[in-house]
Short mmCIF file of C-alpha atoms in Angstrom, two decimals:
data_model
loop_
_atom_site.label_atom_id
_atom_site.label_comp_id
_atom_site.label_asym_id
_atom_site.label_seq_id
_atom_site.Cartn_x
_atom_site.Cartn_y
_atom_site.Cartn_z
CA UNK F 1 30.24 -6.65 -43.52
CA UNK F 2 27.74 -5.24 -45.34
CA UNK F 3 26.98 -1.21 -45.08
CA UNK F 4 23.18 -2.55 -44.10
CA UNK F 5 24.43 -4.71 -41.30
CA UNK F 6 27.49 -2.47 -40.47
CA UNK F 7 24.36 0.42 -39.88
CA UNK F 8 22.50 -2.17 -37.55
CA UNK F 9 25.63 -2.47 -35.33
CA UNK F 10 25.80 0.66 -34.41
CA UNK F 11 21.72 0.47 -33.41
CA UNK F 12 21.27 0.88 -29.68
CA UNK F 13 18.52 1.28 -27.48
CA UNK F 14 16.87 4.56 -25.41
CA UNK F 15 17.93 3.35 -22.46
CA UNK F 16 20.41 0.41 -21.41
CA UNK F 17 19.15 -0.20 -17.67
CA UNK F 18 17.95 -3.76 -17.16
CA UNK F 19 14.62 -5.00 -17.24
CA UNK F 20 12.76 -4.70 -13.99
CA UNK F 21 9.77 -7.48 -13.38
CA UNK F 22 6.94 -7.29 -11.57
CA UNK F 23 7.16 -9.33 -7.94
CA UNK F 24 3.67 -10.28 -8.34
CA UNK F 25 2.01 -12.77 -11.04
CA UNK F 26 -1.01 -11.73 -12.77
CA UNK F 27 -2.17 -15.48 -12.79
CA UNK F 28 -3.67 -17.54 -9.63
CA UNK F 29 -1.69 -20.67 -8.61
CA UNK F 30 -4.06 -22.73 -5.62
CA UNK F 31 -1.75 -22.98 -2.81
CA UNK F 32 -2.75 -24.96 0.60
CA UNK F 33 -3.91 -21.27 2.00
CA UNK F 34 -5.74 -20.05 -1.32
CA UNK F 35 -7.85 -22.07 -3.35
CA UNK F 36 -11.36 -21.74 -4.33
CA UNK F 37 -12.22 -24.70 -1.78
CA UNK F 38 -11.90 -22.37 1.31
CA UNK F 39 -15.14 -20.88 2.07
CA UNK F 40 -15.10 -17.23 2.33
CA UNK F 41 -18.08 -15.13 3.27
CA UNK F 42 -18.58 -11.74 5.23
CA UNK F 43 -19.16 -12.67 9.40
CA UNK F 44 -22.37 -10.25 10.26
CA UNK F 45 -20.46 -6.93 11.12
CA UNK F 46 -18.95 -6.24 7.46
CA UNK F 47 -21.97 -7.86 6.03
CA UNK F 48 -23.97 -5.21 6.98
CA UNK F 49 -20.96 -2.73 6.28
CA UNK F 50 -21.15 -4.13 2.52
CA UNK F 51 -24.87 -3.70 2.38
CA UNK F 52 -24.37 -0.13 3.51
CA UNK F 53 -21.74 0.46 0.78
CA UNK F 54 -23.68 -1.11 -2.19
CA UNK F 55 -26.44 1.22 -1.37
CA UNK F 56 -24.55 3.78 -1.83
CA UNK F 57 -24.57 3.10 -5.64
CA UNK F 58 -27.90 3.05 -8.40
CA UNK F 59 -28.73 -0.55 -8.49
CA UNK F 60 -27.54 -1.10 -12.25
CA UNK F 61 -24.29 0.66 -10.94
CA UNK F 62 -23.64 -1.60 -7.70
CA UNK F 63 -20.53 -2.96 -9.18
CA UNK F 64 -18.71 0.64 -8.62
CA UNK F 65 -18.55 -1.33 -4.89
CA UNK F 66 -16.23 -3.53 -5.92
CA UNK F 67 -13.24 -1.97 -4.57
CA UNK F 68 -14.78 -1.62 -0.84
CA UNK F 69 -15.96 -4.27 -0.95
CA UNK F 70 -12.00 -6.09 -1.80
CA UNK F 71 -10.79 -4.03 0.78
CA UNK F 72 -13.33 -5.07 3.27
CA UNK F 73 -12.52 -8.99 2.57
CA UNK F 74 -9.09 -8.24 2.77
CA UNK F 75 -9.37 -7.09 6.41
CA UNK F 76 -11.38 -9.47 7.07
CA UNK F 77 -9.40 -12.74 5.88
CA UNK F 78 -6.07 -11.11 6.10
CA UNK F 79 -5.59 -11.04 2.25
CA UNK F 80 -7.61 -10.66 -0.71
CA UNK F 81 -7.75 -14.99 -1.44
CA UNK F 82 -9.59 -16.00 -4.43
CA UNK F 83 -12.49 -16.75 -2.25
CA UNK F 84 -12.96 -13.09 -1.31
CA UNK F 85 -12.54 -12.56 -4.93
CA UNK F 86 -15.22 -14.81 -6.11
CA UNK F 87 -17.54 -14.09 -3.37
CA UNK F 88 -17.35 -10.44 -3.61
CA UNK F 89 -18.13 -11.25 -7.65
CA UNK F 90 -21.17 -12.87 -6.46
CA UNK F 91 -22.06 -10.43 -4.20
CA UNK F 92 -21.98 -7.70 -6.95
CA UNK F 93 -23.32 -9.87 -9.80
CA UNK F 94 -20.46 -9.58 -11.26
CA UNK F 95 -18.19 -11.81 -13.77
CA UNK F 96 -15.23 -13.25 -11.63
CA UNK F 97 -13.21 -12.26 -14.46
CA UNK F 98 -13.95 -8.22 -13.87
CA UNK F 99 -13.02 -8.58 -10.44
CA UNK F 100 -9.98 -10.20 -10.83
CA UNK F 101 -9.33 -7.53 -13.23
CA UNK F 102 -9.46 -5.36 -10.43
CA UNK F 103 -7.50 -7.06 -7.82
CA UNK F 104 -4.40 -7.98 -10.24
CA UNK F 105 -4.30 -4.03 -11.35
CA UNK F 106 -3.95 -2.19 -7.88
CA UNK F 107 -1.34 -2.90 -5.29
CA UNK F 108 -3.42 -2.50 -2.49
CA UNK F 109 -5.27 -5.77 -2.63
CA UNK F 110 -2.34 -8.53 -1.34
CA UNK F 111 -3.02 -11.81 -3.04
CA UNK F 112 -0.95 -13.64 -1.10
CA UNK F 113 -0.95 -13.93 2.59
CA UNK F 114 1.10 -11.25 4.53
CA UNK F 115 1.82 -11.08 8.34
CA UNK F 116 0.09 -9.25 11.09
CA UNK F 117 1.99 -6.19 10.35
CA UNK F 118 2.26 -4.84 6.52
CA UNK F 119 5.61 -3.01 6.52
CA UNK F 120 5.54 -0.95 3.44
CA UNK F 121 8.78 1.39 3.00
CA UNK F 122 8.54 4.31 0.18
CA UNK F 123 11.99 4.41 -1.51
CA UNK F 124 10.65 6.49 -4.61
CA UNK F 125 12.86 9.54 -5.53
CA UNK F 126 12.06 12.36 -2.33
CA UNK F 127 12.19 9.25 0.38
CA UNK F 128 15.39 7.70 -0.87
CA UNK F 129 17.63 11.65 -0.55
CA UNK F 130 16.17 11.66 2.82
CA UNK F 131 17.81 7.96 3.90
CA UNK F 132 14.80 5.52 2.97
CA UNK F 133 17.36 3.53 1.81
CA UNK F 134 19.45 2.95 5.53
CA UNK F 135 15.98 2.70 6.55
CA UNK F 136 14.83 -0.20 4.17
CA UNK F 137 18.12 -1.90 5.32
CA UNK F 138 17.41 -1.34 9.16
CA UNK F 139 14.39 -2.96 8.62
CA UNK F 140 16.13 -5.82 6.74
CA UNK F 141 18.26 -6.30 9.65
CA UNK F 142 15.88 -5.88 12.28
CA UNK F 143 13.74 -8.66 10.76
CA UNK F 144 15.85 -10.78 9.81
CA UNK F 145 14.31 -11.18 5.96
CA UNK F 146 14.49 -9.62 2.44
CA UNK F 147 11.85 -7.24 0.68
CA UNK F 148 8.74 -9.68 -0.46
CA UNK F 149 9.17 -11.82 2.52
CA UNK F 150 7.01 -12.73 6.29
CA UNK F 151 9.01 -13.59 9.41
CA UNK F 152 8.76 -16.75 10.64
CA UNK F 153 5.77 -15.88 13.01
CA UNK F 154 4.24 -14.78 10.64
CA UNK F 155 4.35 -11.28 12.38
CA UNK F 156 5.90 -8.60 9.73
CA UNK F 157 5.51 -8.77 6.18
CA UNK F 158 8.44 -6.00 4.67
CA UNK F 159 7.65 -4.64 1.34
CA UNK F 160 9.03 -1.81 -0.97
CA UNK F 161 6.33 0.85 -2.17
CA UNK F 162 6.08 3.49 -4.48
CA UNK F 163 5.12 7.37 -3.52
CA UNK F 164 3.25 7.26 0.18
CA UNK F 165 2.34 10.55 -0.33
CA UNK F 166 4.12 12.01 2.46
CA UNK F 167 7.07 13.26 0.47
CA UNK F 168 6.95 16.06 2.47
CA UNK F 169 7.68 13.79 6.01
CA UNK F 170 10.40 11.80 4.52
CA UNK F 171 11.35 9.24 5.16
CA UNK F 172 7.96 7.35 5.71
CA UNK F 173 7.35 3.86 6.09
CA UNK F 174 3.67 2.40 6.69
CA UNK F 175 2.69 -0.01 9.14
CA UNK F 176 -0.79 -1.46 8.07
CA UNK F 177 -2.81 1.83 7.89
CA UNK F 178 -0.77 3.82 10.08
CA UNK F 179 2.04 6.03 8.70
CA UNK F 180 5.62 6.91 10.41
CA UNK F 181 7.49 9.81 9.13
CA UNK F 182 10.93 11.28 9.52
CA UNK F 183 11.99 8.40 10.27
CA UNK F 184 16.06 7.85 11.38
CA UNK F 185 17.41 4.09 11.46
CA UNK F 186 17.03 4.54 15.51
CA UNK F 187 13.87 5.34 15.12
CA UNK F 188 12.81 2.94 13.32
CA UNK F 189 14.06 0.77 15.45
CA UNK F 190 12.29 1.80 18.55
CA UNK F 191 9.03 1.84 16.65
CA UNK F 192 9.81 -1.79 15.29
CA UNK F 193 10.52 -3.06 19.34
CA UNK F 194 6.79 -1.60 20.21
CA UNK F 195 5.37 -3.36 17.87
CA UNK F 196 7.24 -6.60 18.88
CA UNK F 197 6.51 -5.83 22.47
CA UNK F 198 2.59 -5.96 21.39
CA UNK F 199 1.98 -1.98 21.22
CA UNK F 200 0.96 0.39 18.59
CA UNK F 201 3.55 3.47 18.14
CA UNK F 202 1.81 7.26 18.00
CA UNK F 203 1.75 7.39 14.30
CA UNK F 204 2.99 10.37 12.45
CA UNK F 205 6.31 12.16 12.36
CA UNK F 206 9.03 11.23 15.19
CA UNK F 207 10.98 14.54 15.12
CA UNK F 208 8.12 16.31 17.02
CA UNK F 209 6.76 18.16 14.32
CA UNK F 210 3.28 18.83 14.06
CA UNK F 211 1.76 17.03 10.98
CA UNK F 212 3.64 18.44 7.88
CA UNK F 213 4.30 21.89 9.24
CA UNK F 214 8.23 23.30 8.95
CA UNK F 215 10.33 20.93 10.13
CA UNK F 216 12.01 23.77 11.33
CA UNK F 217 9.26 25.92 12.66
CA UNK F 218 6.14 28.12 10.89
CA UNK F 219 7.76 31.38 8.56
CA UNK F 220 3.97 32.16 8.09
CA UNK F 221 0.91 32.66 9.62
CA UNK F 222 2.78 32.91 13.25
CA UNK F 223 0.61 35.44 14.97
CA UNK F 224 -3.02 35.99 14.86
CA UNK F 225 -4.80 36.38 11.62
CA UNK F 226 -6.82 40.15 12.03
CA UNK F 227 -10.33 40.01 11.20
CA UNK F 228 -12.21 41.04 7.94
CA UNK F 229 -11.71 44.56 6.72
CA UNK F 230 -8.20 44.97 8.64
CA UNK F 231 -6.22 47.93 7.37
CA UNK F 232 -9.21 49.04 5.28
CA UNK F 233 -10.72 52.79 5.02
CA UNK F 234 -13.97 53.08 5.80
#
């Protein structure tokens, strides 16, 4: 061996974890539920919700309402299809293309169809030392399917998500728009059987804490605030 080649075998990479892909393709595929042959337009409500938002922009500027405007077709036809997608590009004036620029880049727009529920559980680094991991599995369990996948009526669709925002309620797990925080396997359970049952949980945190206060009670600001010029000489 050469002292070229012997140098080369000693060569080794920054970092020797495994390549992580993306669950999603960047490409369309027509399936029986999304193809460009299913009409897709907005029913009269979110019509004039979409008017409303457009105007909000200077005409030559109306594409800035392309986001909403996803969003809105996504609520309305369960997922963002590539009917929303085109329509919302002709809506705007827009190129297809640009839109589907914008609906491959951000997570929020599902391109394929998801279940009544969206069950999106943060594991990212604060979530996952307070036990989003036993609750990821719980979930698993409960439902009966793996991350990426719908139950078989089409009920719960369980996902893995990246910073909720709510590091400071961990663990958190979203349920469509609604967040649950400090969340124990038990709990999660419970909350999971409402749903089943047909009811909608009291979002927020289950260990009784108000919003993001202390989980173990206020160290500040615990009697009344004095008024202006308190302690001051006159």
């Amino acid at each position: 061996m050469s002292i070229k080649q012997s140098i080369r075998s000693f060569k080794r990479t920054f970092s020797s974890s495994s390549k992580l892909h993306s669950d999603k393709l960047f490409v369309h595929k027509n399936t029986s539920k999304n193809n460009q042959d299913i009409a897709f337009e907005f029913n009269t409500e979110n019509l004039k919700r979409a008017k409303e938002i457009i105007n909000r922009y200077p005409s030559q500027y109306k594409k800035g309402a392309c986001m909403p405007l996803l969003d809105l077709g996504q609520r309305q036809a369960g997922f963002t299809s590539i009917s929303v997608m085109n329509y919302v590009a002709k809506l705007l004036d827009m190129a297809p293309m640009r839109v589907y620029e914008v609906a491959t880049f951000y997570t929020m727009y599902n391109r394929d169809p998801v279940g009544k529920y969206f069950v999106q559980v943060c594991t990212t680094t604060p979530c996952q030392l307070c036990g989003s991991t036993e609750i990821l599995n719980t979930l698993k369990k409960e439902l009966g399917i793996n991350v990426g996948d719908t139950t078989k009526d089409n009920l719960f669709t369980l996902v893995e998500v990246e910073c909720a925002g709510a590091c400071v309620n961990a663990p958190v797990v979203a349920f469509n728009d609604d967040y649950y925080e400090d969340l124990t396997p038990d709990a999660t359970v419970k909350i999971l059987n409402e749903f089943k049952s047909g009811k909608i949980p009291t979002p927020g945190p289950v260990s009784g804490r108000k919003n993001c206060e202390p989980i173990n009670g206020l160290t500040s600001l615990t009697s009344e605030p004095t008024g202006p010029g308190y302690g001051m000489k006159w």
